[in-house]
Structure formats: C-alpha cells, structure tokens
C-alpha cells in the first residue's frame, strides 16, 4: 500500500461492490429461473405484462413467452454479476472493472423497461441500484490505483548533495512527494516535507482538505524545522486543492515570507492546463517573483507535464 495512505479505502469499497454484485446477481438468477421454469410468467404473476414486450424488435419470434427474457436476464445480469463477485472475493482487478461495468449494464437493462412499461417503483429502484453499483465500481477502481502507487526509493540518490538547494513539498497521497523527490534528485537538493496538524488522510481527510481548498484557507502546520535562510534557492511543490495551492503550502509560504528570496514552483493536479492564479498567489505571499512554474497532471499515479 502507498505509504501515505494510513487506512485503506479500497477494501471497504470492494466489500460494498461485492454486496451489490451478489444482490443483483442472485436476484437476477432467481427471476430468470422463474421465467425459464414457467415461460408463461405465472410464477411471478407476470402473465398480463407480456403484451408490453411486443414493442421490441423480433417480438413475434423472441417474446411469445418469457423464455428468451429469462435466458437474457440470467446471462446479462445474473451470471455476469456472480462472476464479478467471485473475482472481487479473490481480490482480482478484473472484478473491480466488471463490477462497475455491470452496474452500467443494469441501468441499460432498466432503460429498456422504461421504454416498455409504465412508470413503476421496481424499475426505478433497480435503476438506482445499478447507478450505485457503477459508482461503487468506479470508486473501487480509483482507490485500487491510488493504493497500488508506490514511490521507489533510490539508494544511490543525489538528494542532499547540494546544501544550497531545498525542495519543499506537502503530499497527501504521495504523488507530490514523488515529484518533489525527482526534483531534489535532479538538483541534489535537501528535501523537506511540510506536515499538517489537521486530519488529511482517507476519505474524511479528502473532504476536510477540500473545505480548506474551497475557502482558500491556510491549514495549520508543524513548526518549520529547517533553516530556510541558508538556502540560495527553494523549489516549492504543491498539490492543487480546488484550483489553488493546498492549505499546508499556503501556511508554509506565509511563515517563509521574507526569508525565501529565490524560488520555483511545481504544481501537481488532476486536471490538465496551467494554474497561473495559484502561482500568482505564491508570489504574493512570498513577496517575490518566481523563476518558473511547472504544472504536472497526475491521475492515479500517471504523470504528464503540462
């Protein structure tokens, strides 16, 4: 697991996805069995609903009874979801992808029912179930990618070889740390991590950090334990929170104002483009003109220079 992640978000999300796959899969197998055993629909009191199927293509061939519908339900929503549940129980990545995909499949299935039948509670409920399953699958995939992200330490690193250079960073998920380490390696700089005193880990930390980002608040940090005045040049690495620098780096800049005279800025963010306003804020707080600003897009550990 990513060393910056103290508590797994993937495992509980995977368990919820297993629940939805089993819930949908078992229900679909049961419904399909009733249709196959009694194609007239009598086991499910659906005899009067068969005329609605006449709106579909090939109705005279495929929908004279519920046999074809039962087989389709078994394959599309039954066995498919049970297969995904099995793969998820075995903790396979394929299960995460299929679990989310079959949530979309269920929504498409229900859309056909919306076309055929009058508005009803059951169809609407299962459409919502499919949506929840799809969202849960996407969340599980994102959390899996995040927790699989690993920073490889270089035993022959040049970090710390140049006592006049410093790289400062804050990293909640480890992505900005990787960027900062690469910058420090290139410059031979010392490396300093800013530590927030607020809660920043896991999902609740994500929302708490988002609150600081939305209001452009400075997040309280531990006292700076490095002598900034001895460095001729500082590279500041910050993730983007709600289109601006993160709260801990904002606090660091406020404390370092007047001490740092020569600096560059590296911004790490999920979206593409350049965050000029964030760079301007750093310049305003520090009271200097940055030498340069570099934007790096990062999505679940895949980096792209902007």
Short mmCIF file of C-alpha atoms in Angstrom, two decimals:
data_model
loop_
_atom_site.label_atom_id
_atom_site.label_comp_id
_atom_site.label_asym_id
_atom_site.label_seq_id
_atom_site.Cartn_x
_atom_site.Cartn_y
_atom_site.Cartn_z
CA UNK A 1 0.00 0.00 0.00
CA UNK A 2 1.03 3.58 -0.66
CA UNK A 3 2.91 4.65 2.49
CA UNK A 4 0.98 7.94 2.60
CA UNK A 5 -2.31 6.04 2.94
CA UNK A 6 -2.82 5.07 6.57
CA UNK A 7 -6.21 3.42 6.13
CA UNK A 8 -7.40 1.52 3.07
CA UNK A 9 -10.40 2.95 1.25
CA UNK A 10 -10.30 0.22 -1.38
CA UNK A 11 -11.08 -2.72 0.91
CA UNK A 12 -14.40 -1.42 2.32
CA UNK A 13 -15.43 -0.17 -1.13
CA UNK A 14 -14.60 -3.58 -2.62
CA UNK A 15 -16.83 -5.22 0.00
CA UNK A 16 -19.71 -2.93 -0.91
CA UNK A 17 -19.19 -3.76 -4.58
CA UNK A 18 -19.28 -7.48 -3.72
CA UNK A 19 -22.60 -6.86 -1.96
CA UNK A 20 -24.13 -5.14 -4.98
CA UNK A 21 -22.86 -7.80 -7.40
CA UNK A 22 -24.32 -10.57 -5.22
CA UNK A 23 -27.56 -8.68 -4.61
CA UNK A 24 -28.16 -8.03 -8.30
CA UNK A 25 -26.76 -11.38 -9.44
CA UNK A 26 -28.76 -13.58 -7.06
CA UNK A 27 -31.94 -11.63 -7.74
CA UNK A 28 -31.43 -11.94 -11.49
CA UNK A 29 -30.79 -15.69 -11.26
CA UNK A 30 -33.94 -16.12 -9.21
CA UNK A 31 -36.04 -14.09 -11.64
CA UNK A 32 -34.55 -15.89 -14.64
CA UNK A 33 -35.24 -19.29 -13.08
CA UNK A 34 -38.91 -18.38 -12.62
CA UNK A 35 -39.18 -17.30 -16.27
CA UNK A 36 -37.44 -20.41 -17.58
CA UNK A 37 -39.40 -22.82 -15.38
CA UNK A 38 -42.73 -21.20 -16.20
CA UNK A 39 -42.32 -19.28 -19.50
CA UNK A 40 -45.88 -18.03 -19.21
CA UNK A 41 -44.79 -15.83 -16.28
CA UNK A 42 -47.21 -17.40 -13.80
CA UNK A 43 -44.54 -17.93 -11.10
CA UNK A 44 -44.02 -14.16 -10.94
CA UNK A 45 -47.60 -13.12 -11.74
CA UNK A 46 -46.37 -11.53 -14.99
CA UNK A 47 -48.88 -13.04 -17.40
CA UNK A 48 -50.51 -9.68 -18.11
CA UNK A 49 -47.22 -7.93 -18.85
CA UNK A 50 -46.23 -9.96 -21.90
CA UNK A 51 -48.07 -7.67 -24.38
CA UNK A 52 -45.71 -4.84 -23.41
CA UNK A 53 -42.84 -6.84 -24.94
CA UNK A 54 -44.45 -6.53 -28.35
CA UNK A 55 -42.82 -3.09 -28.66
CA UNK A 56 -39.41 -4.71 -29.01
CA UNK A 57 -37.77 -5.89 -32.26
CA UNK A 58 -38.39 -9.54 -33.23
CA UNK A 59 -41.24 -9.69 -30.70
CA UNK A 60 -43.13 -12.31 -32.71
CA UNK A 61 -40.13 -14.65 -32.51
CA UNK A 62 -38.42 -13.92 -29.19
CA UNK A 63 -41.20 -12.70 -26.93
CA UNK A 64 -44.07 -15.11 -27.41
CA UNK A 65 -43.32 -16.07 -23.79
CA UNK A 66 -40.67 -15.28 -21.15
CA UNK A 67 -38.15 -17.97 -22.08
CA UNK A 68 -35.82 -15.71 -24.06
CA UNK A 69 -36.17 -12.91 -21.48
CA UNK A 70 -35.27 -15.36 -18.72
CA UNK A 71 -32.15 -16.57 -20.52
CA UNK A 72 -31.11 -12.99 -21.28
CA UNK A 73 -31.65 -11.94 -17.66
CA UNK A 74 -29.63 -14.93 -16.47
CA UNK A 75 -26.69 -14.09 -18.73
CA UNK A 76 -26.71 -10.28 -18.68
CA UNK A 77 -27.44 -9.59 -15.00
CA UNK A 78 -27.22 -12.95 -13.23
CA UNK A 79 -24.15 -14.97 -14.12
CA UNK A 80 -22.26 -11.81 -15.05
CA UNK A 81 -22.62 -10.24 -11.59
CA UNK A 82 -21.92 -13.50 -9.80
CA UNK A 83 -18.73 -13.85 -11.83
CA UNK A 84 -17.71 -10.32 -10.87
CA UNK A 85 -18.47 -11.09 -7.21
CA UNK A 86 -16.26 -14.19 -7.35
CA UNK A 87 -13.40 -12.21 -8.88
CA UNK A 88 -13.82 -9.48 -6.26
CA UNK A 89 -13.75 -12.05 -3.45
CA UNK A 90 -10.50 -13.32 -4.96
CA UNK A 91 -9.35 -9.66 -4.96
CA UNK A 92 -8.81 -9.55 -8.72
CA UNK A 93 -8.59 -6.22 -10.53
CA UNK A 94 -10.82 -7.62 -13.27
CA UNK A 95 -13.60 -7.99 -10.71
CA UNK A 96 -13.46 -4.27 -9.93
CA UNK A 97 -13.75 -3.35 -13.61
CA UNK A 98 -16.55 -5.84 -14.30
CA UNK A 99 -18.43 -4.94 -11.11
CA UNK A 100 -18.69 -1.31 -12.17
CA UNK A 101 -19.40 -2.21 -15.80
CA UNK A 102 -22.29 -4.49 -14.86
CA UNK A 103 -23.84 -1.62 -12.90
CA UNK A 104 -23.99 0.27 -16.20
CA UNK A 105 -25.39 -2.85 -17.88
CA UNK A 106 -28.18 -2.99 -15.31
CA UNK A 107 -29.07 0.66 -15.94
CA UNK A 108 -29.27 -0.02 -19.68
CA UNK A 109 -31.45 -3.05 -18.99
CA UNK A 110 -33.80 -0.92 -16.91
CA UNK A 111 -33.89 1.74 -19.63
CA UNK A 112 -35.47 -0.90 -21.89
CA UNK A 113 -38.07 -1.48 -19.18
CA UNK A 114 -38.71 2.27 -19.01
CA UNK A 115 -39.41 2.14 -22.73
CA UNK A 116 -41.78 -0.82 -22.45
CA UNK A 117 -43.62 -0.42 -19.17
CA UNK A 118 -45.49 2.41 -17.46
CA UNK A 119 -43.63 4.13 -14.63
CA UNK A 120 -43.22 1.75 -11.68
CA UNK A 121 -41.33 1.65 -8.42
CA UNK A 122 -39.46 -1.59 -9.09
CA UNK A 123 -37.81 -0.45 -12.32
CA UNK A 124 -36.85 2.89 -10.81
CA UNK A 125 -35.38 1.21 -7.72
CA UNK A 126 -33.24 -1.14 -9.80
CA UNK A 127 -32.03 1.72 -11.98
CA UNK A 128 -30.83 3.42 -8.78
CA UNK A 129 -29.21 0.14 -7.66
CA UNK A 130 -27.35 -0.03 -10.96
CA UNK A 131 -26.19 3.56 -10.59
CA UNK A 132 -24.92 2.89 -7.07
CA UNK A 133 -23.13 -0.25 -8.28
CA UNK A 134 -21.47 1.64 -11.15
CA UNK A 135 -20.34 4.47 -8.87
CA UNK A 136 -19.06 1.99 -6.28
CA UNK A 137 -17.11 0.19 -9.01
CA UNK A 138 -15.54 3.42 -10.19
CA UNK A 139 -14.60 4.37 -6.62
CA UNK A 140 -13.07 0.94 -6.01
CA UNK A 141 -11.02 1.24 -9.21
CA UNK A 142 -9.73 4.70 -8.24
CA UNK A 143 -8.87 3.60 -4.68
CA UNK A 144 -7.14 0.48 -6.00
CA UNK A 145 -4.98 2.57 -8.32
CA UNK A 146 -4.16 5.03 -5.54
CA UNK A 147 -3.13 2.33 -3.08
CA UNK A 148 -1.08 0.47 -5.68
CA UNK A 149 1.00 3.61 -6.24
CA UNK A 150 4.49 3.12 -4.79
CA UNK A 151 7.41 5.53 -4.62
CA UNK A 152 10.64 3.71 -5.40
CA UNK A 153 13.50 4.86 -3.21
CA UNK A 154 16.85 5.33 -4.94
CA UNK A 155 19.68 4.04 -2.75
CA UNK A 156 22.21 5.99 -4.83
CA UNK A 157 20.22 9.21 -4.66
CA UNK A 158 21.92 12.58 -5.07
CA UNK A 159 19.38 14.15 -2.69
CA UNK A 160 21.15 16.27 -0.09
CA UNK A 161 24.40 16.65 -2.01
CA UNK A 162 23.85 20.35 -2.72
CA UNK A 163 23.44 22.25 0.55
CA UNK A 164 22.32 25.43 -1.21
CA UNK A 165 19.22 23.88 -2.75
CA UNK A 166 16.00 22.90 -0.97
CA UNK A 167 12.84 21.22 -2.22
CA UNK A 168 9.76 21.70 -0.04
CA UNK A 169 6.56 19.73 -0.51
CA UNK A 170 3.27 18.63 1.02
CA UNK A 171 1.79 15.36 -0.17
CA UNK A 172 -1.44 13.73 0.96
CA UNK A 173 -1.43 10.75 -1.43
CA UNK A 174 2.28 10.50 -2.28
CA UNK A 175 2.04 11.92 -5.81
CA UNK A 176 3.56 15.29 -4.97
CA UNK A 177 6.20 13.52 -2.90
CA UNK A 178 7.30 11.59 -5.98
CA UNK A 179 7.55 14.82 -7.99
CA UNK A 180 9.46 16.51 -5.15
CA UNK A 181 11.89 13.61 -4.84
CA UNK A 182 12.61 13.71 -8.55
CA UNK A 183 13.22 17.46 -8.38
CA UNK A 184 15.52 17.04 -5.37
CA UNK A 185 17.38 14.24 -7.15
CA UNK A 186 17.93 16.44 -10.19
CA UNK A 187 19.13 19.41 -8.13
CA UNK A 188 20.92 17.43 -5.44
CA UNK A 189 18.74 19.40 -3.04
CA UNK A 190 17.75 18.77 0.55
CA UNK A 191 14.19 17.55 0.87
CA UNK A 192 11.71 18.91 3.40
CA UNK A 193 8.13 17.70 3.93
CA UNK A 194 5.53 20.06 5.33
CA UNK A 195 3.36 18.29 7.94
CA UNK A 196 -0.20 19.43 8.54
CA UNK A 197 -1.62 19.30 12.05
CA UNK A 198 -5.14 18.81 10.66
CA UNK A 199 -6.64 15.50 9.54
CA UNK A 200 -5.76 14.89 5.87
CA UNK A 201 -5.85 11.08 5.47
CA UNK A 202 -8.53 8.81 3.95
CA UNK A 203 -11.92 9.90 2.62
CA UNK A 204 -12.86 12.15 5.53
CA UNK A 205 -9.48 13.86 5.17
CA UNK A 206 -10.16 14.39 1.48
CA UNK A 207 -13.36 16.30 2.26
CA UNK A 208 -11.70 18.20 5.12
CA UNK A 209 -8.90 19.29 2.80
CA UNK A 210 -11.50 20.24 0.20
CA UNK A 211 -13.09 22.57 2.76
CA UNK A 212 -9.76 24.34 3.20
CA UNK A 213 -9.25 24.46 -0.54
CA UNK A 214 -12.70 25.86 -1.25
CA UNK A 215 -12.23 28.72 1.22
CA UNK A 216 -8.55 29.30 0.33
CA UNK A 217 -7.66 28.81 3.98
CA UNK A 218 -4.16 28.23 5.31
CA UNK A 219 -4.06 24.85 7.07
CA UNK A 220 -2.12 24.74 10.36
CA UNK A 221 1.25 23.01 10.04
CA UNK A 222 4.03 21.88 12.34
CA UNK A 223 6.76 24.38 13.01
CA UNK A 224 9.27 24.60 10.17
CA UNK A 225 12.25 22.58 11.35
CA UNK A 226 14.72 23.62 8.66
CA UNK A 227 16.77 26.82 8.43
CA UNK A 228 15.42 28.36 5.24
CA UNK A 229 17.89 31.25 5.31
CA UNK A 230 20.84 29.01 4.45
CA UNK A 231 19.44 28.03 1.05
CA UNK A 232 20.07 30.11 -2.05
CA UNK A 233 17.19 28.53 -3.93
CA UNK A 234 13.97 26.77 -2.91
CA UNK A 235 11.65 24.66 -5.07
CA UNK A 236 8.12 24.51 -3.68
CA UNK A 237 5.94 21.55 -4.67
CA UNK A 238 2.21 21.76 -4.01
CA UNK A 239 -0.85 19.75 -4.99
CA UNK A 240 -3.78 21.77 -6.26
CA UNK A 241 -6.80 21.96 -3.98
CA UNK A 242 -9.92 23.40 -5.63
CA UNK A 243 -7.91 25.28 -8.29
CA UNK A 244 -5.37 26.76 -5.85
CA UNK A 245 -2.35 25.79 -3.78
CA UNK A 246 -3.00 23.42 -0.90
CA UNK A 247 -3.62 24.74 2.62
CA UNK A 248 -0.37 23.44 4.20
CA UNK A 249 1.81 25.02 1.48
CA UNK A 250 -0.16 28.26 1.89
CA UNK A 251 0.78 28.19 5.59
CA UNK A 252 4.39 27.37 4.78
CA UNK A 253 4.64 30.32 2.38
CA UNK A 254 3.16 32.64 4.98
CA UNK A 255 5.76 31.54 7.52
CA UNK A 256 8.58 31.68 4.94
CA UNK A 257 7.68 35.13 3.61
CA UNK A 258 10.70 37.42 3.73
CA UNK A 259 13.12 34.51 4.17
CA UNK A 260 12.86 32.82 0.77
CA UNK A 261 14.31 35.12 -1.90
CA UNK A 262 14.71 32.78 -4.87
CA UNK A 263 12.16 30.10 -5.72
CA UNK A 264 10.50 27.92 -8.33
CA UNK A 265 7.06 26.33 -8.08
CA UNK A 266 5.81 22.90 -9.14
CA UNK A 267 2.05 22.31 -9.13
CA UNK A 268 0.60 18.80 -9.21
CA UNK A 269 -3.05 18.42 -10.14
CA UNK A 270 -5.64 16.03 -11.50
CA UNK A 271 -6.76 18.24 -14.38
CA UNK A 272 -4.80 19.48 -17.35
CA UNK A 273 -3.81 23.05 -18.05
CA UNK A 274 -1.85 25.63 -16.08
CA UNK A 275 -2.78 27.21 -12.77
CA UNK A 276 -1.46 30.74 -13.15
CA UNK A 277 -3.60 32.09 -10.30
CA UNK A 278 -2.01 29.60 -7.90
CA UNK A 279 1.46 30.77 -8.92
CA UNK A 280 0.43 34.40 -8.53
CA UNK A 281 -0.79 33.68 -5.01
CA UNK A 282 2.55 32.14 -4.05
CA UNK A 283 4.34 35.19 -5.42
CA UNK A 284 2.04 37.49 -3.48
CA UNK A 285 2.53 35.62 -0.19
CA UNK A 286 6.31 35.30 -0.54
CA UNK A 287 6.67 38.79 -1.93
CA UNK A 288 8.95 37.65 -4.76
CA UNK A 289 8.80 36.84 -8.46
CA UNK A 290 9.06 33.11 -9.12
CA UNK A 291 11.78 31.99 -11.51
CA UNK A 292 9.44 29.48 -13.11
CA UNK A 293 6.26 27.48 -12.58
CA UNK A 294 5.78 23.90 -13.78
CA UNK A 295 2.41 22.15 -13.97
CA UNK A 296 2.20 18.37 -13.80
CA UNK A 297 -1.03 16.45 -14.32
CA UNK A 298 -1.32 13.30 -12.23
CA UNK A 299 -4.12 10.77 -12.42
CA UNK A 300 -3.79 7.77 -10.09
CA UNK A 301 0.00 7.81 -10.43
CA UNK A 302 0.29 8.57 -14.18
CA UNK A 303 2.19 11.85 -14.63
CA UNK A 304 2.05 14.23 -17.60
CA UNK A 305 3.99 17.51 -17.83
CA UNK A 306 1.71 20.34 -18.99
#
